[in-house]
Structures are given as structure tokens and as C-alpha cells.
mmCIF file of C-alpha atoms in Angstrom:
data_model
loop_
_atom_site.group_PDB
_atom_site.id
_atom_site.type_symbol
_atom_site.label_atom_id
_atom_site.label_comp_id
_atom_site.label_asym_id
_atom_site.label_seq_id
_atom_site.Cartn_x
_atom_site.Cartn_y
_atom_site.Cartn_z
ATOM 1 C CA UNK A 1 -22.678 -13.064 2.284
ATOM 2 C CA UNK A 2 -21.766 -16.115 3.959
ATOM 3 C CA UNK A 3 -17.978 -17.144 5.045
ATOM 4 C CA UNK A 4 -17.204 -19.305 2.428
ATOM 5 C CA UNK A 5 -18.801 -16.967 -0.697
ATOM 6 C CA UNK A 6 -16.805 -14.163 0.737
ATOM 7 C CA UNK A 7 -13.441 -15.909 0.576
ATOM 8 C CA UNK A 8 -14.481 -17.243 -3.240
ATOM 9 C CA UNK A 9 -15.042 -13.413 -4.088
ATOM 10 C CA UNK A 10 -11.580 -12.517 -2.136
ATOM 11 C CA UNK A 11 -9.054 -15.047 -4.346
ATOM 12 C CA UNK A 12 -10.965 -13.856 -7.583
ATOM 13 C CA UNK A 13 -8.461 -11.090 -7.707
ATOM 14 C CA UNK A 14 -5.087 -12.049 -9.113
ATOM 15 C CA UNK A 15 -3.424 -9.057 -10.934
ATOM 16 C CA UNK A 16 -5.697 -9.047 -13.905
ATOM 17 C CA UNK A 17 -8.308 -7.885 -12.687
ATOM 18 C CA UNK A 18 -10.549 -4.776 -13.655
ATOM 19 C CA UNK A 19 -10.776 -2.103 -11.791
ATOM 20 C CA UNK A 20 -14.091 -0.171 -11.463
ATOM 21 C CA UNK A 21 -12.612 2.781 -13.220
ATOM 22 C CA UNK A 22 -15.375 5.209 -11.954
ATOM 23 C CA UNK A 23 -13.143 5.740 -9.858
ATOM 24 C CA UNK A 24 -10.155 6.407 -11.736
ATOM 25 C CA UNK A 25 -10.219 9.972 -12.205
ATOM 26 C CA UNK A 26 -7.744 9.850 -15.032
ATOM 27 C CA UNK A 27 -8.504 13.139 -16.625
ATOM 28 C CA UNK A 28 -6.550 15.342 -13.358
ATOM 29 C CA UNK A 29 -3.091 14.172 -12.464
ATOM 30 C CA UNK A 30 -2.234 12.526 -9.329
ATOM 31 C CA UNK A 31 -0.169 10.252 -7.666
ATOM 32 C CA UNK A 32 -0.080 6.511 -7.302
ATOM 33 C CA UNK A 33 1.194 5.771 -3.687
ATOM 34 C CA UNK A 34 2.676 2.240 -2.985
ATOM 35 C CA UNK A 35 3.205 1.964 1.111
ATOM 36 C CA UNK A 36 5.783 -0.628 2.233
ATOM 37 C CA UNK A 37 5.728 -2.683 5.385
ATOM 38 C CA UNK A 38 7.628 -1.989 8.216
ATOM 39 C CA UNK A 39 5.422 -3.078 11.423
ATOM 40 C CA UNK A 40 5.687 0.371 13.764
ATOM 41 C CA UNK A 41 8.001 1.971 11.320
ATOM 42 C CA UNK A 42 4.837 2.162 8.990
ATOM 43 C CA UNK A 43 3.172 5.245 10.876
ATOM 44 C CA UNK A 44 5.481 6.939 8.510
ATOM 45 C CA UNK A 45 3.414 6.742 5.753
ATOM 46 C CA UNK A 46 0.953 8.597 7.756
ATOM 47 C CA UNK A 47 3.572 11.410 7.856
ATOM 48 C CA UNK A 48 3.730 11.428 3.865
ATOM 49 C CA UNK A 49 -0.174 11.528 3.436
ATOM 50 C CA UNK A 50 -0.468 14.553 5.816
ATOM 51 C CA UNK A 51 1.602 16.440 3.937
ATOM 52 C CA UNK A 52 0.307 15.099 0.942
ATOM 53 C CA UNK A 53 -2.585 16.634 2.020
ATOM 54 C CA UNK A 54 -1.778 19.547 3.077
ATOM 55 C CA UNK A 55 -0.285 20.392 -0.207
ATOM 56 C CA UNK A 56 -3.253 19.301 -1.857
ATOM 57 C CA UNK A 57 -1.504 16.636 -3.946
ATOM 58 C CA UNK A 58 -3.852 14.064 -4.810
ATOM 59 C CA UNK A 59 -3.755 10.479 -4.646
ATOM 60 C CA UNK A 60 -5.227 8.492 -7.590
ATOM 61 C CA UNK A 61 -4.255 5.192 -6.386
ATOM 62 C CA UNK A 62 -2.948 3.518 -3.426
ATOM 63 C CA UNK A 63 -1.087 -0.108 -3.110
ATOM 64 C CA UNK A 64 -0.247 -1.422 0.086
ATOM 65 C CA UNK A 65 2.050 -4.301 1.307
ATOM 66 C CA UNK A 66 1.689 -5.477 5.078
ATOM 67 C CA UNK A 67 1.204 -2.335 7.635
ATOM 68 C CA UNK A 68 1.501 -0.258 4.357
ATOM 69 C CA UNK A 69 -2.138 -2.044 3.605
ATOM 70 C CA UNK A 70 -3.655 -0.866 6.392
ATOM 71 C CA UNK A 71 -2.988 2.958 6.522
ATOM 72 C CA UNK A 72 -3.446 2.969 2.526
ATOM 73 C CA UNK A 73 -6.556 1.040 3.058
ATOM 74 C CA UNK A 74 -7.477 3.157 5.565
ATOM 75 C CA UNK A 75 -7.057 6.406 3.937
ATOM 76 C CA UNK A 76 -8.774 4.795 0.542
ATOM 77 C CA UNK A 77 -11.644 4.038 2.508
ATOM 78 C CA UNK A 78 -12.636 8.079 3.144
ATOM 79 C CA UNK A 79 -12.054 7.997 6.551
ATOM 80 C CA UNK A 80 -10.691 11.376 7.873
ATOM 81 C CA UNK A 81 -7.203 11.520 8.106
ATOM 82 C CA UNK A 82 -7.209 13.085 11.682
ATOM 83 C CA UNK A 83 -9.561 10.122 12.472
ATOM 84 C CA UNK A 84 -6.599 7.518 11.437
ATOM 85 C CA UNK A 85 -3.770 9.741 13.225
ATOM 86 C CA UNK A 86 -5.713 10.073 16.401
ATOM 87 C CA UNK A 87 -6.073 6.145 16.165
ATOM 88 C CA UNK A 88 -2.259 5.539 15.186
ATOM 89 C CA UNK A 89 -1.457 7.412 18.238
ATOM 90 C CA UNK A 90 -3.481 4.744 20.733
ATOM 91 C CA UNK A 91 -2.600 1.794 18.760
ATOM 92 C CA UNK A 92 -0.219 -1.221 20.365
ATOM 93 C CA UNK A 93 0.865 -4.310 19.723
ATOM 94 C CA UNK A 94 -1.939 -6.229 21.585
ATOM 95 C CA UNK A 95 -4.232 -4.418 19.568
ATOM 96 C CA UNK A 96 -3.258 -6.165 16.502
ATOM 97 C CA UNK A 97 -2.012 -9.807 17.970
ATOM 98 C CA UNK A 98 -3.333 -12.322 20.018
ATOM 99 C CA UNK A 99 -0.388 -15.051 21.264
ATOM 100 C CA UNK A 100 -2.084 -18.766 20.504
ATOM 101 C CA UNK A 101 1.568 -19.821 19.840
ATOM 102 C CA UNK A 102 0.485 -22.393 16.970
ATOM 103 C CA UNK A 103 2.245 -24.960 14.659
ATOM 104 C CA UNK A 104 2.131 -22.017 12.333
ATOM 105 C CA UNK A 105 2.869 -19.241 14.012
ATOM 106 C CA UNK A 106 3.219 -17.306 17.048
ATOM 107 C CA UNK A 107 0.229 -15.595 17.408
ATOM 108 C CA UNK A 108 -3.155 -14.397 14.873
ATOM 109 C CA UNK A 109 -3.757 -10.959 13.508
ATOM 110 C CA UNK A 110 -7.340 -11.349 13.610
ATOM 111 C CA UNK A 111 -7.379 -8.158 15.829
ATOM 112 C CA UNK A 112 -7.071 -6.350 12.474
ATOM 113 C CA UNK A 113 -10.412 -6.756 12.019
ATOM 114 C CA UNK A 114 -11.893 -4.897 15.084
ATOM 115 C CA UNK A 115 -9.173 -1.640 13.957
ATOM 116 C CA UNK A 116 -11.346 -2.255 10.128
ATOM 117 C CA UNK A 117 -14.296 -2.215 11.877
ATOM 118 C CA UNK A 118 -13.543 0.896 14.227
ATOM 119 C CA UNK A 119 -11.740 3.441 11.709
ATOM 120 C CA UNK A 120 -12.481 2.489 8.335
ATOM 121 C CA UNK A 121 -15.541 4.011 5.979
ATOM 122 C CA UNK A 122 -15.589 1.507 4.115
ATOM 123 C CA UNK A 123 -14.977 -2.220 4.146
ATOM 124 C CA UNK A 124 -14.805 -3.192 0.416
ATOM 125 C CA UNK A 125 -12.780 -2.569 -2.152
ATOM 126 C CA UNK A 126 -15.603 -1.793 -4.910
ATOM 127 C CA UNK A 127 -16.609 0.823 -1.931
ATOM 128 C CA UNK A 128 -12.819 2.991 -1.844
ATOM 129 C CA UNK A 129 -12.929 6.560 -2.752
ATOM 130 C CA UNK A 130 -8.980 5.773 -3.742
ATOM 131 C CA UNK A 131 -8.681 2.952 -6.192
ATOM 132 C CA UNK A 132 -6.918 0.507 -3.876
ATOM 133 C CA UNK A 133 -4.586 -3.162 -3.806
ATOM 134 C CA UNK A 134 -3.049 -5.213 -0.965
ATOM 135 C CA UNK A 135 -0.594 -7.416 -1.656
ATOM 136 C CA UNK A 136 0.101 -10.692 -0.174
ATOM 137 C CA UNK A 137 2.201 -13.821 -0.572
ATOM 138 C CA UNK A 138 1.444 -16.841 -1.923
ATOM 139 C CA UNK A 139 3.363 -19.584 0.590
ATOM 140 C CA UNK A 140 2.802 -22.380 -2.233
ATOM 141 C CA UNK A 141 3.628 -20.856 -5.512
ATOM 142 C CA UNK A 142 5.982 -18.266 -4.002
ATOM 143 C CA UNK A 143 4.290 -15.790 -6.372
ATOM 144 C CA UNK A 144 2.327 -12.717 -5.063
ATOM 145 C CA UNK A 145 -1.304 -12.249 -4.804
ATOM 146 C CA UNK A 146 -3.063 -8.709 -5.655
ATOM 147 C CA UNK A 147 -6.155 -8.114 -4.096
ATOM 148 C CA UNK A 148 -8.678 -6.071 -5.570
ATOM 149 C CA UNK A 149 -12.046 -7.294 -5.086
ATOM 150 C CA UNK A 150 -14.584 -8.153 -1.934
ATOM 151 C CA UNK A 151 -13.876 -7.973 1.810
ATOM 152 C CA UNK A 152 -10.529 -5.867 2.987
ATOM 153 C CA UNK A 153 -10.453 -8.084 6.010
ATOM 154 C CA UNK A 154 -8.999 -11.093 4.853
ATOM 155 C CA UNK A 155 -6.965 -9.191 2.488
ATOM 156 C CA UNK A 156 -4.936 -7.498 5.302
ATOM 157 C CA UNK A 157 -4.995 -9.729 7.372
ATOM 158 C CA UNK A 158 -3.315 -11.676 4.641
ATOM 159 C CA UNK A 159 -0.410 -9.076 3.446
ATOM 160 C CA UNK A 160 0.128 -8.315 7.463
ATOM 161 C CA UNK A 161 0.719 -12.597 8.392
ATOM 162 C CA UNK A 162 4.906 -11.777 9.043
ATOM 163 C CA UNK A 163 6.190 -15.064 9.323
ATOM 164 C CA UNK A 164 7.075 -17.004 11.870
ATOM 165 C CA UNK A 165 5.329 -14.497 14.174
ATOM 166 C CA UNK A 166 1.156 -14.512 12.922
ATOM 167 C CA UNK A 167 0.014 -17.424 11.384
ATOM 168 C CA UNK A 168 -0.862 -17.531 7.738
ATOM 169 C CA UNK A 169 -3.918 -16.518 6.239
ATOM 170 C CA UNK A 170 -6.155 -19.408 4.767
ATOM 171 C CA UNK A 171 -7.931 -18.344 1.751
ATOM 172 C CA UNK A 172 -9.512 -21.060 -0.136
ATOM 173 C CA UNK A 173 -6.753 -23.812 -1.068
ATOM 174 C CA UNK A 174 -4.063 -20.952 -0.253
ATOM 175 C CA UNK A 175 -2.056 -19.646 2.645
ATOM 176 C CA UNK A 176 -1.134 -16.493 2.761
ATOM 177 C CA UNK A 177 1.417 -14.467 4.366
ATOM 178 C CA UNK A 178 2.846 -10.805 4.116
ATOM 179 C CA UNK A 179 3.099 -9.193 1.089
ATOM 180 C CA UNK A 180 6.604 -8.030 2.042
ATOM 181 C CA UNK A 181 8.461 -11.110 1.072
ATOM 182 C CA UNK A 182 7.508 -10.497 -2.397
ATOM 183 C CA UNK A 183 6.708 -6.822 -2.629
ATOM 184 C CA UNK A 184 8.456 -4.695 -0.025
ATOM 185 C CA UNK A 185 6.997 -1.442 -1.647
ATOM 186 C CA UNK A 186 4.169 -2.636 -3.930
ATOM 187 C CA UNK A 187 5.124 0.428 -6.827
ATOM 188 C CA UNK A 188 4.312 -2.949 -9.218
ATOM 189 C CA UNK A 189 0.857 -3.159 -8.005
ATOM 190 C CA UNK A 190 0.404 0.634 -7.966
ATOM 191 C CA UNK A 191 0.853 1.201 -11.668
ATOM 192 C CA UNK A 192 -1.069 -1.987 -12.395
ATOM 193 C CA UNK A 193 -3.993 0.022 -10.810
ATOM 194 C CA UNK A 194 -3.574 2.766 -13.662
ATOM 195 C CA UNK A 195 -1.211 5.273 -11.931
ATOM 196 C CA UNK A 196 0.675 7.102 -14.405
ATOM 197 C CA UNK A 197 3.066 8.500 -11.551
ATOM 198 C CA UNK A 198 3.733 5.923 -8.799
ATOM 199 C CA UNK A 199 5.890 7.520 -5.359
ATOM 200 C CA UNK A 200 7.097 4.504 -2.900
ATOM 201 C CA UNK A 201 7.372 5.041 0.493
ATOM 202 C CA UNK A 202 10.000 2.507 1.923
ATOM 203 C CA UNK A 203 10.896 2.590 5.929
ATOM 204 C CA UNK A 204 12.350 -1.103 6.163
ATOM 205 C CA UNK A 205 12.285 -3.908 8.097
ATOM 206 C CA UNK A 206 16.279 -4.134 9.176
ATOM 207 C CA UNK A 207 17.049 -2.890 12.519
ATOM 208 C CA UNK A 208 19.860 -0.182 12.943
ATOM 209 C CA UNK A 209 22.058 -2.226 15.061
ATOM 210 C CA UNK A 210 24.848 -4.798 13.357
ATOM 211 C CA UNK A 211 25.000 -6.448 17.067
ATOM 212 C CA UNK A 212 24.070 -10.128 16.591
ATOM 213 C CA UNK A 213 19.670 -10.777 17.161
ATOM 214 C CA UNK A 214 18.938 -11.671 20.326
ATOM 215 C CA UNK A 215 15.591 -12.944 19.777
ATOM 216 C CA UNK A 216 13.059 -14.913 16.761
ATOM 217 C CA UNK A 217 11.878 -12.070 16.000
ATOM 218 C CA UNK A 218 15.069 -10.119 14.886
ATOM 219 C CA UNK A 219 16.018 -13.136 13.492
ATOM 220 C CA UNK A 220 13.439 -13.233 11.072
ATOM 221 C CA UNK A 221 13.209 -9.853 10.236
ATOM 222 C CA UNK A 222 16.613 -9.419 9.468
ATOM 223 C CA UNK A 223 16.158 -13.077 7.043
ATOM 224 C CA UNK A 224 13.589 -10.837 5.152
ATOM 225 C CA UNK A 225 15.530 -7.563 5.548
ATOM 226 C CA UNK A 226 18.482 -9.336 3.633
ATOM 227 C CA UNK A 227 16.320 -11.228 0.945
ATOM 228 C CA UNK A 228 14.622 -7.699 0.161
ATOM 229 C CA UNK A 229 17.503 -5.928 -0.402
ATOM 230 C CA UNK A 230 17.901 -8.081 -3.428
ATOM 231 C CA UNK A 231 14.470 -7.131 -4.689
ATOM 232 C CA UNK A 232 15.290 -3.064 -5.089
ATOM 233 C CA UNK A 233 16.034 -3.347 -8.704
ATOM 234 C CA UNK A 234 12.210 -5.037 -9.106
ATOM 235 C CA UNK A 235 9.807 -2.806 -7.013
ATOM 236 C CA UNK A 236 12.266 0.669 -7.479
ATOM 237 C CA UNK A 237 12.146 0.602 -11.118
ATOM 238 C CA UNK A 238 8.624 0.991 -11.573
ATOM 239 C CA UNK A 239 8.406 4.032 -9.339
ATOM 240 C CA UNK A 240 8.786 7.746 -10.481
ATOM 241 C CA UNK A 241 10.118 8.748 -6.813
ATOM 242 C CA UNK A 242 10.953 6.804 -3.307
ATOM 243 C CA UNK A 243 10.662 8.354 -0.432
ATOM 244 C CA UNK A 244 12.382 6.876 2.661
ATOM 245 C CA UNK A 245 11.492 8.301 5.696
ATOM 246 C CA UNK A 246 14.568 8.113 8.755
ATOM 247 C CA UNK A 247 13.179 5.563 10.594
ATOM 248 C CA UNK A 248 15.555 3.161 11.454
ATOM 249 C CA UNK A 249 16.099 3.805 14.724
ATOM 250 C CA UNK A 250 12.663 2.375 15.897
ATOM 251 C CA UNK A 251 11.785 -1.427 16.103
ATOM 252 C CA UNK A 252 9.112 -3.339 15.040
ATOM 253 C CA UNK A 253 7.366 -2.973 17.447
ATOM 254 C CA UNK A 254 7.811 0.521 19.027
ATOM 255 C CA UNK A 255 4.288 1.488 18.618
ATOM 256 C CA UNK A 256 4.373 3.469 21.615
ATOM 257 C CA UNK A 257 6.623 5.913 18.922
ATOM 258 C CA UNK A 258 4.191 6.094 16.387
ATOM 259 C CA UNK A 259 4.029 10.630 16.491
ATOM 260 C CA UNK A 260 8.196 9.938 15.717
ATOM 261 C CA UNK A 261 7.714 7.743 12.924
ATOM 262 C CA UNK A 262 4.950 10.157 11.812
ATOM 263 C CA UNK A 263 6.941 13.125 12.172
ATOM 264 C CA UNK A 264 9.783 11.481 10.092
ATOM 265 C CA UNK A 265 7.161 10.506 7.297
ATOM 266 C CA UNK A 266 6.516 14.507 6.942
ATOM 267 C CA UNK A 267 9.892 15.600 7.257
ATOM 268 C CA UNK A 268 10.578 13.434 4.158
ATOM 269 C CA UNK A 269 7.411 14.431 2.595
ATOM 270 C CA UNK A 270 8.276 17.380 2.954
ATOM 271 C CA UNK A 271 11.876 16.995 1.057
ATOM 272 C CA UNK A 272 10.388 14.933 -1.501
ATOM 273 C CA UNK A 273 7.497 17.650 -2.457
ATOM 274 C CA UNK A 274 9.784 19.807 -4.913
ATOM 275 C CA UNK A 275 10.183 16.926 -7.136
ATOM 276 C CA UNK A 276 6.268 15.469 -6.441
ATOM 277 C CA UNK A 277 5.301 18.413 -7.681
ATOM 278 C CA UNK A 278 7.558 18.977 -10.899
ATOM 279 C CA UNK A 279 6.964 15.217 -11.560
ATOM 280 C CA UNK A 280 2.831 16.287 -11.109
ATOM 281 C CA UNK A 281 3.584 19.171 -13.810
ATOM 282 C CA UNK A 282 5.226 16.875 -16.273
ATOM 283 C CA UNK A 283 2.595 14.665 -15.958
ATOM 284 C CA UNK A 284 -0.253 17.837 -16.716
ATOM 285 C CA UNK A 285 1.581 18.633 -19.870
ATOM 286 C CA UNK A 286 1.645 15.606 -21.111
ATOM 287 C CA UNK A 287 -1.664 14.887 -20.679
ATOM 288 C CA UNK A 288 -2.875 18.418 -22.290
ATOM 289 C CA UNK A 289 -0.454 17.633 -25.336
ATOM 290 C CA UNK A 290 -1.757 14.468 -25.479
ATOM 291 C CA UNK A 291 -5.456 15.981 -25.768
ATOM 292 C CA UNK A 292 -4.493 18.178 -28.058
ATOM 293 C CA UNK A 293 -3.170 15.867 -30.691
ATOM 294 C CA UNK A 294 -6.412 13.693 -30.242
ATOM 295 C CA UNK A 295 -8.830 16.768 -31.494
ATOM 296 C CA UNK A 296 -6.985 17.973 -33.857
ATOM 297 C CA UNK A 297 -6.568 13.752 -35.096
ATOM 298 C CA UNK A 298 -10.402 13.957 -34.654
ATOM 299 C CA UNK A 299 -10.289 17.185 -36.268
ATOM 300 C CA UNK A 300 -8.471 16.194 -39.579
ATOM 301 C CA UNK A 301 -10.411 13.001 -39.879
ATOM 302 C CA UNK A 302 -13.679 15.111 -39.933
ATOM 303 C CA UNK A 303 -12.042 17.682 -42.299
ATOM 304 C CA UNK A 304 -11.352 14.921 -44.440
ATOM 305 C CA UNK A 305 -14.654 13.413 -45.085
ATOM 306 C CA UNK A 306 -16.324 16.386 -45.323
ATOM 307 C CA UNK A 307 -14.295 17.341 -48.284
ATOM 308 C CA UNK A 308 -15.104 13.735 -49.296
ATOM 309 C CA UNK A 309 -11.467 12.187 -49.554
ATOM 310 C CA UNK A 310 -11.862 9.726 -47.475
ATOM 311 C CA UNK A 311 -14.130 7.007 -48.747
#
């Protein structure tokens, strides 16, 4: 597929979108995870899957906004979780960036691609074993943009553009930039994707300190911090649980922290699991109560014309 036919697939994806529901798995409960962005803080969501999987809770879904994208991508993908974590662990900020201190931006993110490359099983979202969207901003219309379709590439690269620091993404006649300014935890996009129980994971943008920013990039981040905070009523009502990991005592970009910010994502995993799991149950009993009022429907309805009363 050549450059420009892979970007046409890539904005094909706006919110309506089908999913391939092969891989739905609708009949066994599960959870629909929707990973906020965070920069380094977002190694805490690698906290919450470990446990996750430990306690064999299983994901049905997974939506991702900016560094939430790229461990939910990752782990939607099939690659081994250990495989991620051992990665996570390695991973810095020049790994990700290259400065080319543009018109638009500070540096590009197109390092993203070679961590795709490198860790992921998969680099297409028809391909996930874990039904998957990213989310991104649309820096015309304002509105967000919900991939689900063709290359991940673009896509994260996309919802991981932070403003003012990487230079938006060009996708057609769009630019795109992180999903966070519209979605900080994408729970919106998670039970879009089908998930009947949808669990954010929020660690934040907003630095601990109320000292004034002594640089662009706290600046910015505490522009979006403060915008966000007006967006909890959107993204928290359509999620059955939100778990918030205690990260805010690492920066942006204290990736040299990342086994803190993971141990932080399980010890809140670990909290949260009690009410995953009675929230799981619920969910079980529905569905079997459900089931059982379809057959015995299907049941009556056969009774019925049998007997011949119904014509």
C-alpha cells in the first residue's frame, strides 16, 4: 500500500465505523479499558494491565488517548506483556522525539514508529486480538477523531502530537494533534467499541507543584491540565469505574521512573479489583438473565404456532 492509499484508509474512521466484531467476544464478560495520556505518567497503565492480568480479568476492548494509545495499542496487538514492560523500562525521551524545532512545533514523534515496529505484533487495527481505538484531535473542527481502521502508525502518532511540543500530524486535509485535548480518558470511545463495562485509567497531565512554570512546556501542560478539568463530567460519566493511579509526583517526562509509575498503576489496580470484579459479576448475571428470557421468548413463540394460534 502506497503512502497516500494508506492515509485515505486511516481518515475513513470517524466514530461510526464498524468494528470487525469477530473479535468482539460478547458472549463472556469483560472489561472495556480507556487509557488516558499523561506522557511518563502513562507507564501506569502498564501497572493496571499486570494486575489485570494476573487476576485473569479480561479485556474486551481497549481505547487509548495519547501515551494511553500506545500501551493499549500495544497490549491489543498480542504482544507479551513482559515484552512491553521490559521495553517501558529502557524507553526515554529521545526515543520518542526528534528536536527539528519547526513553525509547528518543537520537535516530531516520528520515533513512534521504530517503538511500533520493535514491540508490537501487529500493526493494524483489523489485525488486534483486543478490539482497539486511538483518539486524536481534530485542530480545524475542534472535534475528535476515532481511529479504527488501517495503519496504527499514523494513528498514534496522531493522538501523541502534544502541542506546542511535536508537530501535528497531517492526515489528508487534516492536522492532527493529541487526543487529550478532547478526550483525556477516551471511556466515550471505549463503549462506542461495544464495551458493556468501561474502567478509565486517569494519571493527569498537571504537575504537583502550585509554584509558577518555569518553562513552555509546563506552561502548556498546565493550559491543558486546566481546560481538562472541565471535561470530567463528559469522559467520567460514561465509565463504570476510574482508576487513578498516585502519580503526580513524576513529570512528563521522568521516563527514567517508569517501574514507579508502574508500581503505582498496580497498587491502584489492585484497590480497584474488589469493585472490577463485583462490577464483572453484575455484568454475568445480566447477561445469563438476559439469555434466559430470549429462549424462553423463542420458546413461547414456537409453543404458539405449534398449537396453531399464531397465524
Amino acid at each position: 500500500m502506497d503512502g497516500s492509499a494508506g492515509r485515505a484508509k486511516l481518515l475513513d474512521v470517524v466514530n461510526d465505523v464498524p468494528h470487525n466484531t469477530a473479535n468482539l467476544g460478547a458472549a463472556q464478560p469483560g472489561i472495556g479499558l480507556a487509557l488516558g495520556g499523561g506522557f511518563a505518567r502513562g507507564f501506569a497503565h502498564l501497572g493496571v494491565l499486570k494486575v489485570f492480568e494476573q487476576h485473569h480479568i479480561r479485556i474486551s476492548h481497549i481505547a487509548g488517548t495519547s501515551v494511553g494509545s500506545v500501551f493499549g495499542a500495544a497490549y491489543a496487538s498480542g504482544a507479551p506483556l513482559a515484552r512491553i514492560l521490559a521495553t517501558s523500562r529502557t524507553i526515554r525521551f529521545r526515543d520518542i522525539a526528534r528536536w527539528s524545532v519547526s513553525r509547528l512545533g518543537l520537535a516530531s514523534n516520528h520515533r513512534l514508529a521504530d517503538i511500533i515496529e520493535r514491540v508490537f505484533d501487529s500493526k493494524q487495527f483489523e489485525d488486534m486480538r483486543i478490539p482497539l481505538a486511538v483518539v486524536a484531535t481534530d485542530l480545524t473542527s475542534g472535534d475528535p477523531v476515532v481511529f479504527r481502521q488501517g495503519p496504527l502508525v499514523e494513528a498514534i502518532r496522531a493522538s501523541c502530537a502534544y502541542p506546542g511540543l511535536f508537530e501535528p500530524i497531517q492526515l489528508g486535509t487534516r492536522w492532527l494533534a493529541d487526543g487529550g485535548l478532547v478526550a483525556p480518558v477516551p471511556t466515550q470511545a471505549a463503549r462506542h467499541l461495544g464495551a458493556r463495562l468501561v474502567v478509565g485509567v486517569s494519571v493527569g497531565t498537571q504537575d504537583a507543584s502550585r509554584n509558577a512554570p518555569k518553562n513552555i512546556f509546563q506552561v502548556v501542560a498546565r493550559a491543558v491540565s486546566a481546560a481538562q478539568k472541565h471535561q470530567l463530567d463528559t469522559w467520567e460519566r460514561h465509565a463504570d469505574l476510574v482508576i487513578r493511579p498516585d502519580v503526580q509526583s513524576l513529570s512528563w517526562d521522568d521516563f527514567g521512573r517508569a517501574s514507579e509509575a508502574i508500581e503505582a498503576g498496580e497498587v491502584a489496580a489492585r484497590a480497584a479489583l474488589p469493585r472490577v470484579q463485583q462490577l464483572l459479576a453484575a455484568s454475568e448475571q445480566s447477561s445469563s438473565l438476559a439469555s434466559n428470557a430470549a429462549y424462553a421468548q423463542e420458546w413461547l413463540v414456537e409453543s404458539i404456532r405449534s398449537n396453531g394460534r399464531l397465524a
